[in-house]
Coordinates of C-alpha atoms in Angstrom, one line a residue:
M1 CA 14.8 142.2 -180.9
H2 CA 12.3 145.1 -180.9
S3 CA 8.8 145.3 -182.2
S4 CA 6.9 148.4 -182.9
Y5 CA 3.8 149.2 -180.8
G6 CA 2.0 152.6 -180.9
G7 CA 5.0 154.3 -182.6
L8 CA 7.4 153.1 -179.9
N9 CA 10.1 150.6 -180.1
V10 CA 9.5 148.0 -177.2
P11 CA 11.4 144.9 -176.3
S12 CA 9.7 141.8 -177.4
N13 CA 9.5 140.5 -173.9
L14 CA 7.6 143.5 -172.6
S15 CA 5.1 143.6 -175.2
P16 CA 1.5 143.6 -173.7
R17 CA 0.4 140.7 -175.5
K18 CA 2.3 137.5 -175.9
K19 CA 1.0 134.4 -177.6
K20 CA 0.3 131.6 -175.2
T21 CA 2.5 128.7 -175.6
E22 CA 1.8 125.2 -174.3
E23 CA 3.9 123.9 -171.1
T24 CA 5.5 120.5 -171.3
P25 CA 4.8 118.0 -168.3
S26 CA 8.1 118.4 -166.6
E27 CA 7.5 122.2 -166.6
L28 CA 4.2 121.7 -164.9
E29 CA 5.5 119.5 -162.3
E30 CA 8.4 121.9 -161.3
K31 CA 5.8 124.6 -161.0
A32 CA 3.7 122.5 -158.7
V33 CA 6.6 121.8 -156.3
A34 CA 7.5 125.5 -156.3
E35 CA 4.0 126.6 -155.4
K36 CA 4.1 124.0 -152.5
K37 CA 7.2 125.6 -151.1
T38 CA 5.8 129.0 -151.3
T39 CA 2.6 127.9 -149.3
R40 CA 4.7 126.4 -146.7
K41 CA 6.9 129.5 -146.1
R42 CA 3.8 131.7 -145.9
T43 CA 2.2 129.3 -143.3
T44 CA 5.4 129.4 -141.2
R45 CA 5.6 133.1 -141.4
K46 CA 2.1 133.6 -140.1
K47 CA 2.5 131.3 -137.1
T48 CA 5.8 133.2 -136.2
E49 CA 4.1 136.4 -136.4
S50 CA 1.2 135.2 -134.3
K51 CA 3.6 133.9 -131.6
K52 CA 5.7 137.1 -131.3
P53 CA 2.9 139.3 -129.8
E54 CA 2.0 136.7 -127.1
E55 CA 5.6 136.3 -126.0
N56 CA 6.0 140.2 -125.9
Q57 CA 2.8 140.5 -123.9
E58 CA 3.9 138.0 -121.5
A59 CA 7.3 139.6 -121.2
V60 CA 5.5 142.9 -120.5
K61 CA 2.8 141.4 -118.0
T62 CA 5.0 139.2 -115.8
P63 CA 7.2 141.9 -114.2
S64 CA 4.3 144.3 -113.6
R65 CA 2.3 141.4 -112.0
Q66 CA 5.1 140.6 -109.7
M67 CA 5.7 144.2 -108.9
A68 CA 2.0 144.6 -108.1
E69 CA 2.0 141.7 -105.7
E70 CA 5.2 143.0 -103.9
K71 CA 4.7 146.8 -104.0
D72 CA 3.4 146.6 -100.3
A73 CA 6.7 144.8 -99.3
V74 CA 8.9 147.3 -100.8
E75 CA 7.1 150.1 -99.1
I76 CA 7.4 148.3 -95.8
L77 CA 11.1 148.0 -96.3
S78 CA 11.5 151.5 -97.0
K79 CA 9.6 152.6 -94.0
E80 CA 11.6 150.3 -91.7
D81 CA 15.1 151.2 -93.0
P82 CA 15.2 154.1 -95.5
G83 CA 18.9 154.0 -95.9
D84 CA 19.1 150.5 -97.3
S85 CA 16.0 150.8 -99.4
K86 CA 17.9 152.0 -102.6
A87 CA 20.2 149.0 -102.4
E88 CA 17.4 146.5 -101.9
N89 CA 15.2 148.1 -104.6
S90 CA 18.2 148.1 -107.3
V91 CA 17.0 145.4 -109.7
T92 CA 18.9 144.0 -112.7
K93 CA 16.7 144.2 -115.7
E94 CA 17.0 141.4 -118.3
P95 CA 15.5 141.8 -121.9
G96 CA 11.8 141.4 -121.4
K97 CA 11.9 140.5 -117.7
E98 CA 12.5 142.3 -114.4
S99 CA 14.1 140.3 -111.6
I100 CA 13.2 140.7 -107.8
P101 CA 15.6 140.1 -104.9
S102 CA 14.7 136.8 -103.2
D103 CA 14.5 138.5 -99.7
V104 CA 12.1 141.1 -101.1
R105 CA 9.8 138.3 -102.4
E106 CA 9.6 136.7 -98.9
I107 CA 8.5 139.8 -97.1
P108 CA 4.8 140.0 -98.6
R109 CA 4.1 136.4 -97.4
K110 CA 5.5 136.9 -94.0
E111 CA 3.5 140.3 -93.6
R112 CA 0.3 138.7 -94.9
E113 CA 0.7 135.9 -92.3
K114 CA 1.2 138.6 -89.5
D115 CA -1.9 140.4 -90.7
K116 CA -3.8 137.1 -90.7
D117 CA -2.8 136.4 -87.2
K118 CA -3.9 139.9 -86.2
D119 CA -7.2 139.5 -87.7
K120 CA -7.5 136.1 -85.8
D121 CA -6.7 137.9 -82.6
K122 CA -9.4 140.4 -83.1
D123 CA -11.8 137.7 -83.2
N124 CA -10.4 135.7 -80.3
I125 CA -10.1 137.0 -76.7
R126 CA -7.7 139.8 -76.1
E127 CA -4.7 139.1 -74.0
V128 CA -5.1 140.8 -70.5
E129 CA -2.5 143.1 -69.5
I130 CA -2.1 142.2 -65.8
D131 CA -3.3 138.9 -64.5
I132 CA -4.2 137.9 -60.9
S133 CA -0.7 136.7 -59.9
Q134 CA 0.8 140.1 -60.7
L135 CA -2.1 141.9 -58.9
Q136 CA -1.6 139.6 -55.7
T137 CA 2.1 140.6 -55.6
M138 CA 1.6 144.3 -56.5
P139 CA 1.7 147.0 -53.7
I140 CA -1.7 148.3 -52.8
R141 CA -1.0 151.8 -54.2
E142 CA -0.1 150.2 -57.6
V143 CA -3.6 148.4 -57.4
Y144 CA -5.2 151.7 -56.7
K145 CA -3.7 153.1 -59.8
L146 CA -5.2 150.5 -61.9
A147 CA -8.5 150.9 -60.1
R148 CA -8.6 154.7 -61.2
K149 CA -7.4 153.7 -64.6
Y150 CA -10.4 151.5 -65.0
D151 CA -12.8 153.6 -63.0
V152 CA -13.4 151.3 -60.1
Q153 CA -15.8 152.8 -57.8
G154 CA -15.2 152.9 -54.0
Y155 CA -11.9 151.1 -54.3
T156 CA -10.4 152.6 -51.3
Q157 CA -12.8 150.9 -49.2
M158 CA -12.3 147.4 -50.6
A159 CA -10.2 144.6 -49.2
K160 CA -7.2 143.9 -51.5
K161 CA -8.8 140.5 -52.5
D162 CA -12.1 142.1 -53.5
L163 CA -10.3 145.0 -55.2
I164 CA -8.2 142.6 -57.4
F165 CA -11.3 141.1 -58.9
A166 CA -12.9 144.4 -59.3
V167 CA -9.9 145.4 -61.3
L168 CA -9.8 142.2 -63.4
K169 CA -13.7 142.6 -64.0
A170 CA -13.2 146.2 -65.1
Q171 CA -10.3 145.3 -67.3
T172 CA -12.1 142.5 -69.0
E173 CA -15.2 144.6 -69.7
S174 CA -12.9 147.2 -71.3
Y175 CA -12.2 144.7 -73.9
G176 CA -15.9 144.1 -74.7
Y177 CA -16.3 140.8 -72.7
F178 CA -17.9 139.8 -69.4
F179 CA -16.1 138.8 -66.3
D180 CA -17.8 136.3 -64.0
Q181 CA -17.0 133.5 -61.7
G182 CA -18.8 130.3 -60.3
V183 CA -18.4 126.9 -58.7
L184 CA -17.5 124.3 -61.3
E185 CA -19.7 121.1 -61.5
I186 CA -18.4 118.6 -64.1
T187 CA -21.1 116.4 -65.7
D188 CA -20.9 112.9 -66.9
G189 CA -20.1 114.0 -70.4
G190 CA -16.7 115.5 -69.3
Y191 CA -17.8 119.3 -69.7
G192 CA -18.9 121.4 -66.9
F193 CA -20.9 124.5 -65.8
L194 CA -20.3 127.2 -63.4
R195 CA -22.9 127.4 -60.6
T196 CA -23.6 130.6 -58.8
L197 CA -24.0 131.0 -55.0
D198 CA -26.9 133.5 -55.8
N199 CA -28.7 130.2 -57.2
N200 CA -27.5 128.1 -54.3
L201 CA -25.2 126.2 -56.5
L202 CA -28.1 124.6 -58.5
P203 CA -28.4 124.5 -62.3
S204 CA -30.0 127.6 -63.9
S205 CA -30.2 129.1 -67.4
N206 CA -27.4 131.7 -66.5
D207 CA -24.8 129.1 -65.8
I208 CA -21.5 129.4 -67.8
Y209 CA -20.4 126.4 -70.0
V210 CA -16.7 125.1 -69.5
S211 CA -15.5 123.0 -72.3
Q212 CA -13.8 119.4 -71.7
S213 CA -10.4 120.8 -73.2
Q214 CA -10.4 123.5 -70.6
I215 CA -11.0 121.1 -67.7
R216 CA -8.2 118.8 -68.7
R217 CA -5.7 121.6 -69.5
F218 CA -6.0 123.3 -66.1
N219 CA -6.7 120.1 -64.1
L220 CA -10.1 121.4 -62.8
T221 CA -12.2 119.4 -60.6
S222 CA -15.8 119.7 -59.4
G223 CA -16.0 122.3 -56.7
D224 CA -13.3 124.6 -58.1
T225 CA -14.2 128.3 -58.1
V226 CA -13.2 129.6 -61.6
A227 CA -13.1 133.2 -62.8
G228 CA -12.6 134.3 -66.3
Q229 CA -13.6 135.9 -69.3
V230 CA -17.1 135.0 -70.6
R231 CA -18.9 135.5 -73.9
P232 CA -22.7 135.5 -74.5
P233 CA -24.3 132.6 -76.3
K234 CA -24.1 132.5 -80.1
E235 CA -26.9 131.6 -82.4
G236 CA -28.3 128.2 -81.5
E237 CA -26.4 128.1 -78.2
K238 CA -28.1 128.3 -74.8
Y239 CA -25.4 129.1 -72.3
F240 CA -22.6 131.5 -71.7
A241 CA -19.1 130.2 -72.5
L242 CA -16.0 130.5 -70.7
L243 CA -13.3 132.0 -73.0
R244 CA -10.2 132.5 -70.8
I245 CA -9.6 131.4 -67.3
E246 CA -8.2 134.1 -65.1
A247 CA -8.1 132.5 -61.6
I248 CA -8.9 129.2 -59.9
N249 CA -10.0 129.3 -56.3
H250 CA -9.0 133.0 -56.2
K251 CA -5.3 132.3 -57.1
A252 CA -3.3 132.1 -60.3
I253 CA -4.1 129.3 -62.6
N254 CA -0.6 127.4 -62.1
F255 CA -1.5 126.5 -58.6
A256 CA -4.1 124.0 -60.0
A257 CA -1.3 121.8 -61.5
E258 CA 0.6 121.7 -58.2
R259 CA -2.1 121.0 -55.6
I260 CA -2.4 117.9 -53.6
T261 CA -5.9 116.2 -53.5
F262 CA -7.8 116.5 -50.3
Q263 CA -7.7 112.8 -49.7
N264 CA -4.0 112.7 -49.7
L265 CA -3.5 115.7 -47.3
T266 CA -2.4 115.0 -43.7
P267 CA -5.1 115.6 -40.9
I268 CA -3.7 116.8 -37.5
H269 CA -5.5 118.2 -34.4
P270 CA -6.5 121.7 -34.3
E271 CA -3.7 124.0 -32.9
D272 CA -4.8 127.5 -34.0
K273 CA -7.6 129.0 -32.2
L274 CA -10.6 130.8 -34.0
I275 CA -11.3 133.9 -31.8
T276 CA -15.0 134.5 -31.7
E277 CA -15.2 137.2 -29.1
T278 CA -16.3 140.6 -30.4
E279 CA -18.2 143.2 -28.4
S280 CA -18.6 142.9 -24.7
H281 CA -22.4 142.6 -24.8
I282 CA -22.5 139.5 -27.0
M283 CA -22.2 136.8 -24.4
S284 CA -22.4 133.8 -26.6
T285 CA -19.2 134.2 -28.3
R286 CA -17.4 135.2 -25.1
M287 CA -18.5 131.9 -23.5
V288 CA -17.5 129.8 -26.7
D289 CA -14.1 131.1 -26.3
L290 CA -13.7 130.3 -22.7
F291 CA -15.6 126.8 -22.3
S292 CA -15.8 125.4 -25.9
P293 CA -12.9 127.0 -28.0
I294 CA -13.0 126.4 -31.7
G295 CA -9.8 125.7 -33.6
K296 CA -9.0 125.7 -37.3
G297 CA -10.1 122.4 -38.5
Q298 CA -12.5 121.8 -35.7
R299 CA -15.5 119.2 -36.1
G300 CA -18.0 120.5 -33.7
L301 CA -21.7 119.7 -32.8
I302 CA -24.0 122.2 -31.3
V303 CA -26.7 120.0 -29.6
S304 CA -29.8 121.8 -29.5
P305 CA -33.6 121.2 -28.7
P306 CA -36.1 123.2 -30.8
K307 CA -36.4 127.1 -29.8
A308 CA -33.1 127.2 -28.0
G309 CA -31.3 129.8 -30.1
K310 CA -29.2 127.7 -32.2
T311 CA -29.6 129.7 -35.5
I312 CA -28.9 133.0 -33.7
L313 CA -25.7 131.4 -32.0
L314 CA -24.5 130.3 -35.6
K315 CA -25.1 133.9 -36.8
E316 CA -23.0 135.3 -34.0
L317 CA -20.1 132.8 -34.5
A318 CA -20.0 133.7 -38.1
N319 CA -19.8 137.4 -37.5
G320 CA -17.3 136.8 -34.6
I321 CA -14.9 134.7 -36.9
A322 CA -15.2 137.2 -39.7
E323 CA -14.2 140.1 -37.6
N324 CA -11.2 138.4 -35.8
H325 CA -10.2 136.3 -39.0
P326 CA -11.3 138.2 -42.2
D327 CA -8.9 136.0 -44.3
T328 CA -11.1 132.9 -43.7
V329 CA -13.9 131.7 -46.0
R330 CA -17.1 131.6 -44.1
I331 CA -20.2 129.5 -45.3
I332 CA -23.6 129.1 -43.6
L333 CA -25.3 126.2 -45.1
L334 CA -29.0 125.8 -44.3
I335 CA -30.7 122.5 -44.9
D336 CA -34.5 122.1 -44.6
E337 CA -34.7 125.5 -42.9
R338 CA -37.5 128.2 -43.0
P339 CA -37.3 130.7 -45.8
E340 CA -37.6 133.6 -43.5
E341 CA -34.6 132.5 -41.6
V342 CA -32.7 132.3 -44.8
T343 CA -33.5 135.9 -45.5
D344 CA -32.5 137.0 -42.1
L345 CA -29.1 135.3 -42.1
R346 CA -28.3 136.7 -45.6
R347 CA -29.0 140.3 -44.4
S348 CA -27.2 140.0 -41.0
S349 CA -24.3 137.6 -41.3
N350 CA -21.0 138.2 -42.7
A351 CA -20.7 134.8 -44.5
H352 CA -21.9 133.2 -47.8
V353 CA -25.4 131.8 -47.0
I354 CA -26.2 128.8 -49.1
A355 CA -29.7 127.5 -48.4
A356 CA -32.1 124.6 -49.4
P357 CA -35.4 125.5 -47.5
F358 CA -37.8 122.9 -46.3
D359 CA -40.1 123.3 -49.3
M360 CA -37.2 122.1 -51.7
H361 CA -37.0 118.5 -53.0
P362 CA -34.6 116.2 -50.9
E363 CA -32.7 115.6 -54.1
K364 CA -31.8 119.2 -54.5
Q365 CA -31.0 119.6 -50.8
I366 CA -28.6 116.7 -51.2
R367 CA -27.1 118.4 -54.4
V368 CA -26.7 121.8 -52.6
A369 CA -24.9 120.1 -49.5
E370 CA -22.5 118.0 -51.9
M371 CA -21.6 120.9 -54.1
T372 CA -20.9 123.1 -50.9
I373 CA -18.5 120.5 -49.4
E374 CA -16.7 120.0 -52.6
M375 CA -16.2 123.7 -53.1
A376 CA -14.8 123.8 -49.5
K377 CA -12.4 120.9 -50.2
R378 CA -11.0 122.6 -53.3
L379 CA -10.4 125.8 -51.3
V380 CA -8.5 123.9 -48.6
E381 CA -6.3 122.3 -51.4
F382 CA -5.3 125.9 -52.1
N383 CA -4.4 126.4 -48.5
Y384 CA -7.4 128.4 -47.4
D385 CA -9.0 128.1 -44.0
V386 CA -12.7 127.5 -44.5
V387 CA -15.5 127.5 -41.9
I388 CA -18.8 125.9 -42.6
L389 CA -21.7 126.5 -40.3
L390 CA -24.3 123.9 -40.9
D391 CA -27.8 123.9 -39.8
S392 CA -28.5 121.1 -39.4
I393 CA -26.8 117.7 -39.8
T394 CA -30.1 116.0 -38.5
R395 CA -32.1 117.4 -41.5
L396 CA -29.4 116.4 -43.9
A397 CA -29.5 112.9 -42.8
R398 CA -33.2 112.9 -43.0
A399 CA -33.0 114.0 -46.7
Y400 CA -30.5 111.2 -47.5
N401 CA -32.9 108.7 -45.7
L402 CA -35.6 109.7 -48.2
Y403 CA -33.4 109.7 -51.3
V404 CA -31.1 106.7 -51.1
P405 CA -32.3 103.5 -52.4
P406 CA -33.3 101.2 -49.6
S407 CA -30.8 98.6 -48.5
G408 CA -33.3 96.3 -46.8
K409 CA -32.0 97.1 -43.3
L410 CA -33.7 99.5 -40.9
L411 CA -32.5 101.0 -37.5
S412 CA -35.0 102.1 -35.1
G413 CA -37.0 105.2 -36.2
G414 CA -37.0 104.0 -39.7
V415 CA -33.4 105.2 -40.5
D416 CA -31.7 103.3 -43.3
P417 CA -28.0 102.5 -42.3
S418 CA -26.8 103.3 -45.8
A419 CA -28.5 106.7 -45.6
L420 CA -25.8 107.8 -42.9
Y421 CA -22.8 107.3 -44.9
K422 CA -23.0 110.5 -46.9
P423 CA -23.8 112.7 -43.9
K424 CA -20.7 111.2 -42.1
Y425 CA -18.7 111.7 -45.1
F426 CA -19.7 115.5 -45.0
F427 CA -19.2 115.8 -41.3
G428 CA -16.0 113.8 -41.4
A429 CA -14.3 116.2 -43.9
A430 CA -13.5 118.7 -41.1
R431 CA -9.8 118.7 -40.3
N432 CA -6.8 120.8 -39.8
I433 CA -4.2 120.2 -42.6
E434 CA -0.5 119.7 -41.9
E435 CA 0.5 120.9 -45.5
G436 CA -1.5 124.1 -44.9
G437 CA -5.4 125.0 -44.7
S438 CA -8.1 123.9 -42.6
L439 CA -11.7 122.7 -43.0
T440 CA -13.8 123.8 -39.8
I441 CA -17.4 122.4 -39.7
I442 CA -19.7 123.4 -36.8
A443 CA -23.0 121.5 -37.2
T444 CA -26.2 121.7 -35.3
A445 CA -27.8 118.4 -34.2
L446 CA -31.4 118.3 -33.0
V447 CA -32.6 116.5 -29.9
E448 CA -35.8 116.4 -27.9
T449 CA -37.9 116.8 -31.0
G450 CA -40.2 113.8 -30.1
S451 CA -38.9 111.9 -33.2
K452 CA -37.2 108.6 -32.8
M453 CA -35.3 109.2 -36.0
D454 CA -33.6 112.4 -34.7
E455 CA -32.5 110.6 -31.6
V456 CA -30.9 107.9 -33.7
I457 CA -29.2 110.3 -35.9
F458 CA -27.8 112.1 -33.0
E459 CA -26.4 108.9 -31.4
E460 CA -24.7 108.0 -34.7
F461 CA -22.9 111.3 -34.9
K462 CA -22.2 111.6 -31.0
G463 CA -18.7 111.2 -30.5
T464 CA -17.5 111.8 -34.1
G465 CA -16.8 115.5 -33.3
N466 CA -14.0 116.8 -31.1
M467 CA -16.0 119.8 -29.8
E468 CA -19.6 119.9 -28.4
L469 CA -21.7 122.9 -27.3
I470 CA -24.8 121.7 -25.3
L471 CA -27.9 124.1 -25.4
S472 CA -30.4 123.6 -22.5
R473 CA -34.2 123.5 -22.9
Q474 CA -34.7 124.6 -19.3
L475 CA -32.6 127.6 -19.7
A476 CA -34.4 128.5 -23.0
N477 CA -37.7 128.0 -21.3
K478 CA -36.7 130.6 -18.7
R479 CA -35.5 132.9 -21.4
M480 CA -31.9 132.8 -20.4
F481 CA -29.9 133.2 -23.5
P482 CA -27.4 132.1 -24.6
S483 CA -28.9 128.7 -23.1
I484 CA -25.4 127.0 -23.0
N485 CA -24.9 124.3 -20.6
L486 CA -21.3 125.3 -19.4
T487 CA -20.7 122.1 -17.4
L488 CA -21.4 119.7 -20.3
S489 CA -20.0 121.8 -23.1
G490 CA -16.1 121.5 -24.1
T491 CA -13.5 120.8 -26.6
R492 CA -11.2 117.9 -26.8
R493 CA -7.4 118.7 -26.6
E494 CA -8.3 122.3 -25.5
E495 CA -4.7 122.6 -24.2
L496 CA -3.6 123.0 -27.8
L497 CA -5.8 125.9 -28.3
L498 CA -5.5 127.8 -25.0
P499 CA -2.4 129.4 -23.4
S500 CA -1.5 127.6 -20.3
D501 CA -2.1 130.6 -17.9
I502 CA -5.8 131.0 -19.5
L503 CA -6.3 127.2 -19.4
R504 CA -5.6 127.1 -15.7
K505 CA -8.0 129.9 -14.9
V506 CA -10.8 128.0 -17.1
W507 CA -10.1 125.0 -15.1
V508 CA -10.7 126.8 -11.9
L509 CA -14.0 128.2 -13.2
R510 CA -15.2 124.7 -14.2
R511 CA -14.5 123.5 -10.5
M512 CA -16.7 126.4 -9.4
L513 CA -19.5 125.5 -11.7
S514 CA -19.5 121.9 -11.0
S515 CA -20.8 122.5 -7.6
M516 CA -23.7 124.7 -8.9
S517 CA -26.8 124.0 -10.8
E518 CA -27.2 124.7 -14.4
E519 CA -29.1 127.9 -13.9
E520 CA -26.9 129.3 -11.0
G521 CA -23.8 128.8 -13.1
L522 CA -25.0 130.5 -16.2
R523 CA -26.4 133.4 -14.1
L524 CA -23.0 133.8 -12.3
I525 CA -21.0 133.9 -15.6
M526 CA -23.3 136.3 -17.3
D527 CA -23.2 138.6 -14.4
K528 CA -19.3 138.6 -14.2
L529 CA -19.1 139.1 -18.0
R530 CA -21.4 142.2 -17.9
G531 CA -19.1 143.8 -15.6
T532 CA -15.9 143.4 -17.8
A533 CA -15.1 144.4 -21.2
T534 CA -13.0 141.4 -22.5
N535 CA -12.5 137.8 -21.4
E536 CA -9.0 138.6 -20.0
E537 CA -10.5 141.1 -17.6
F538 CA -13.2 138.6 -16.6
L539 CA -10.5 135.8 -15.8
D540 CA -8.4 138.3 -13.8
L541 CA -11.6 139.2 -11.8
I542 CA -12.4 135.6 -11.0
E543 CA -8.8 134.8 -10.0
M544 CA -8.9 138.0 -7.7
E545 CA -12.1 137.0 -6.2
K546 CA -10.8 133.4 -5.5
K547 CA -7.7 134.8 -3.7
S548 CA -9.9 137.2 -1.5
Y549 CA -11.9 134.1 -0.1

């Protein structure tokens, strides 16, 4: 049907106005159900549209994030092997995702670990290019090249031992660290400090701290001479700290694990003679070589009254041993001595001078002596020949007598018997070692001082040595130096030290001197020595004169 509207024929259903009709209850119910379905579809469509951007965003971001993390690894692979980089970098792409080969993913982690290790190495100590064991076996010309490389001054005039440590020091300083050495003293806490000879092995603020772990790891003991790389104290610390050990007792660090302790070494009689003769005008050392020869491992006493020249004799013996046996370690230990004597010996003797003057407390004097003997023992364990010249054993016993707790027993002169144990322990350490190395101790003992204590101490040590050199007050008063009593001086088992032909000539000399007075005998020997350049010429001259009679 059509209706007329504005002159136009329009279908009845499209007419602009339609009369409203009432809906039945069933129609209203159907309409409500349809609206619910429509609302549910719209809500589902909104949720779906809101999820799609997020999924697409993750699909875009995930490969880019992975590639950013592994970009460095791909560059490293391409640099290491350019030919294979294309094959390794060919990646199969999936929709919305890029896959990375598993081996490429591992590279960044490994490279980052290497970078971390490098950063740690920068903070820790650098590895030394050449250690002491390599330097000791290296020809001297190669060591010279290293000395030139590190700009070591005066290396051509150095002994190889000193040159090695100069190279190690220069090498360490080139890395920005210090190189130092000292004698280890382990405390009750298990850690230790390196004491210096310049401070007479006593504690100071410049000592170097050694950790307990380093002591256990390298089997260190009190008295070991330790050298290595050192760092300055950090904030809140008081001492320098040892970072890396380069040498123990002037040898490679692996020797410490193989050494035999001093108490387990086998002592034997001295067999190798220490030659002390140097220049022809130095009479004292020439007389000692003939009448009281010193062997490696000798335990000798120089019995001397005051002002008899014992200190000068020790200096000449030290210089004589240094000239004829430069490989030995020579130590002059001065206990309760005058400070000016200490200065003189340090300037004029070729030995390490360790001193505890008379103005030092007895406890410190004892500490100096004990550190010295422990240092010597550790060197002997490493097969060194060590010579200690002690002045004097009498004053060391005096210090112990003042320091040790009283035992309730007294010898004549006020000497506590327990005060003599440690000095005997010191003096008894001298011995020749069958496994190698030796410890020689030549100590002075004071007599005729007017002190009953000194007489008791001398009597306790008399007979403990295997060599005695007697100085005479009568000869010293007449200004006859060296004031040696040639008749009373001598060495036990001297046949082990002197060749048979020289020993026979020395016995002839002794027979001649036995019929002379002390002064006549010394004058005769000194006159003959002045006319000859060496002891061999002197003995030949004596034998010729005997045949002419």
